[in-house]
PDB file of C-alpha atoms in Angstrom:
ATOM      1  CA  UNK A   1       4.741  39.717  -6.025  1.00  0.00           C
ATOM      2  CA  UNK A   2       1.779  37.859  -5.653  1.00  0.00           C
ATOM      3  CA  UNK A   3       2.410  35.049  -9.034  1.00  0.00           C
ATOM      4  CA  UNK A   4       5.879  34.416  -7.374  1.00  0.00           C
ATOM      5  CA  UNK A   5       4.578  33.159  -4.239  1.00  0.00           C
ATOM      6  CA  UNK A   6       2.306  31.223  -6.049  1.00  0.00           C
ATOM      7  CA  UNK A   7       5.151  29.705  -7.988  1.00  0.00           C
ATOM      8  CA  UNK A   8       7.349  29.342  -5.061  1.00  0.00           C
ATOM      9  CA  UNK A   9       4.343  27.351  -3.305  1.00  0.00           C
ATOM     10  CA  UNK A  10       3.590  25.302  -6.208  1.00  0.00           C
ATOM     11  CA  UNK A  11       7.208  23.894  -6.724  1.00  0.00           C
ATOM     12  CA  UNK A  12       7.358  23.293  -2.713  1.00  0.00           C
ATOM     13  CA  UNK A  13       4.144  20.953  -2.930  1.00  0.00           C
ATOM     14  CA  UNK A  14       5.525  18.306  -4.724  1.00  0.00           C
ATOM     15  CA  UNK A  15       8.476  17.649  -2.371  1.00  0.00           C
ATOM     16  CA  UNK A  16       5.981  18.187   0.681  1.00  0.00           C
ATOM     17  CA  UNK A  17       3.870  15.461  -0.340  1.00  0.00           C
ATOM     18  CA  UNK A  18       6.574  13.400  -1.670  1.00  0.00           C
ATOM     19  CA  UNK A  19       8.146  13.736   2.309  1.00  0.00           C
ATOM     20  CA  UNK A  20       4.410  13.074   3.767  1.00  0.00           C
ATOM     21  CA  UNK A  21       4.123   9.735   1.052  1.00  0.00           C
ATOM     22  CA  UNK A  22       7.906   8.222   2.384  1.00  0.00           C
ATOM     23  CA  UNK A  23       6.651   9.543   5.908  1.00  0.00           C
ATOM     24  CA  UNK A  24       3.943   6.832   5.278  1.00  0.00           C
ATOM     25  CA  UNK A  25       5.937   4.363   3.654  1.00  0.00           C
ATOM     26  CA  UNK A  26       8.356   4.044   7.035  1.00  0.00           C
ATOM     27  CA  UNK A  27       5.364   4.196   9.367  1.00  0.00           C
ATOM     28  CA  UNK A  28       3.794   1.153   7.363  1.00  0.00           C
ATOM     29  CA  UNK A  29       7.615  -0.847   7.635  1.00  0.00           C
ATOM     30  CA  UNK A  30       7.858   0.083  11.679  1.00  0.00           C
ATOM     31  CA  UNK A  31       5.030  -1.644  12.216  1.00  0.00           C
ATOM     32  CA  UNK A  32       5.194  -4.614   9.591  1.00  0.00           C
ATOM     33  CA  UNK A  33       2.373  -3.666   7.492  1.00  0.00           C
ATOM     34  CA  UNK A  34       2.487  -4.927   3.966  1.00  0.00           C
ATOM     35  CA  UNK A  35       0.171  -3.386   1.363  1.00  0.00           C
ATOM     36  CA  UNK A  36      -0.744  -5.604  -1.943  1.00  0.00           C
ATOM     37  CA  UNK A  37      -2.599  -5.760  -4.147  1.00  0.00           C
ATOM     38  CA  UNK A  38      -6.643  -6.538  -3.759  1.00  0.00           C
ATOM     39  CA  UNK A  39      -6.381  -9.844  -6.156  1.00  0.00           C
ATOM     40  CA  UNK A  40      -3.392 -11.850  -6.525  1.00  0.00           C
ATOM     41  CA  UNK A  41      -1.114 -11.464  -9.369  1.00  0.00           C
ATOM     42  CA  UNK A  42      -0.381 -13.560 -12.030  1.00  0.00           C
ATOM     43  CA  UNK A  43       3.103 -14.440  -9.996  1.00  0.00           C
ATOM     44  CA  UNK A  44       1.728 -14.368  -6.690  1.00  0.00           C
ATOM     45  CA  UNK A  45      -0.416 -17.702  -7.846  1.00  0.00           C
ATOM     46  CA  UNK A  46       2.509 -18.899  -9.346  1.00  0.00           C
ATOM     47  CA  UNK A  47       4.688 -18.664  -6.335  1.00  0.00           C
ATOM     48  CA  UNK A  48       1.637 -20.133  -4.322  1.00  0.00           C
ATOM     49  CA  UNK A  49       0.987 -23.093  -6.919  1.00  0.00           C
ATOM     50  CA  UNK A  50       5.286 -23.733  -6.427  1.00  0.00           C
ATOM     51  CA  UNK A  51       5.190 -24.042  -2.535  1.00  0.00           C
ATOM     52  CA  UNK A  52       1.697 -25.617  -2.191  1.00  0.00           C
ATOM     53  CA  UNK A  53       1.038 -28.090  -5.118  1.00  0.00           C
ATOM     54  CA  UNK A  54      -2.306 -26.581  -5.528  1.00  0.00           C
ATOM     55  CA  UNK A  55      -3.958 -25.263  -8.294  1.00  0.00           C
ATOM     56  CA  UNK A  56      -4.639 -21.752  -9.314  1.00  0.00           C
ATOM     57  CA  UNK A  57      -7.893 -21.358  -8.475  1.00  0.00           C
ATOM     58  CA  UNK A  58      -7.736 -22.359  -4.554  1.00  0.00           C
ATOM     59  CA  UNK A  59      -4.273 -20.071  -4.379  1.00  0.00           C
ATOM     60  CA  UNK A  60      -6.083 -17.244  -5.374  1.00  0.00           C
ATOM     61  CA  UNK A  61      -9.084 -18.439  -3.132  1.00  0.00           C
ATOM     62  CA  UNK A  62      -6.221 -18.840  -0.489  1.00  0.00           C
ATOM     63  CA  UNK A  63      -5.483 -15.573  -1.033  1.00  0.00           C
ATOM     64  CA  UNK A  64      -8.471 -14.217  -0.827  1.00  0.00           C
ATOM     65  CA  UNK A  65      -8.977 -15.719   2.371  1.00  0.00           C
ATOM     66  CA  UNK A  66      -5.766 -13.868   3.804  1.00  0.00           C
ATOM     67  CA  UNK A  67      -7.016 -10.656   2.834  1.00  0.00           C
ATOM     68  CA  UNK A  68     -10.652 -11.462   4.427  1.00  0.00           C
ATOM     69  CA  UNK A  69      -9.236 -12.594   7.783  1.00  0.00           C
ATOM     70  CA  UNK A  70      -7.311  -9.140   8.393  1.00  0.00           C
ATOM     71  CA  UNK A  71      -9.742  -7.190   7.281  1.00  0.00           C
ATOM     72  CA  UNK A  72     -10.638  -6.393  10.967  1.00  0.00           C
ATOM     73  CA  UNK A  73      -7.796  -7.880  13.119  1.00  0.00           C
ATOM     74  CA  UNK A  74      -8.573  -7.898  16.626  1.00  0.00           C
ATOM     75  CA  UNK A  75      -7.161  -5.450  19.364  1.00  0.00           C
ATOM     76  CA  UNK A  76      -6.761  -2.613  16.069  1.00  0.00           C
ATOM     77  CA  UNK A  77      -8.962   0.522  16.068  1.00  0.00           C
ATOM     78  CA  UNK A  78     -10.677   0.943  13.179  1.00  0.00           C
TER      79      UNK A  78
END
């Protein structure tokens, strides 16, 4: 019956993409990739303004820095 298949197709997607998401997730740890977020949170500046003695403003500009310089790391196809 043609709605069962449906059904049956629907309830396998979510665990399909849920596989192909953790798939991603260990590719991204094998090879040491962190992903963050775009602008540094609220803790991240805190944690930088801790170790450094700066204050927040050239943390986040520190940040943003980071994120600039690996944008497009050498020796990686883009």
């Amino acid at each position: 019956m043609q709605h069962d298949d449906d059904l049956d197709r629907a309830a396998d997607a979510p665990s399909r993409l849920l596989d192909t998401a953790l798939g991603i997730v260990e590719a991204l740890r094998d090879y040491s990739i962190t992903v963050t977020e775009a602008e540094p949170t609220d803790a991240m500046v805190a944690a930088g303004m801790a170790v450094s003695g700066l204050g927040a403003e050239q943390v986040r500009a520190i940040f943003r820095a980071m994120l600039a310089a690996n944008a497009h790391p050498p020796g990686r196809m883009q």
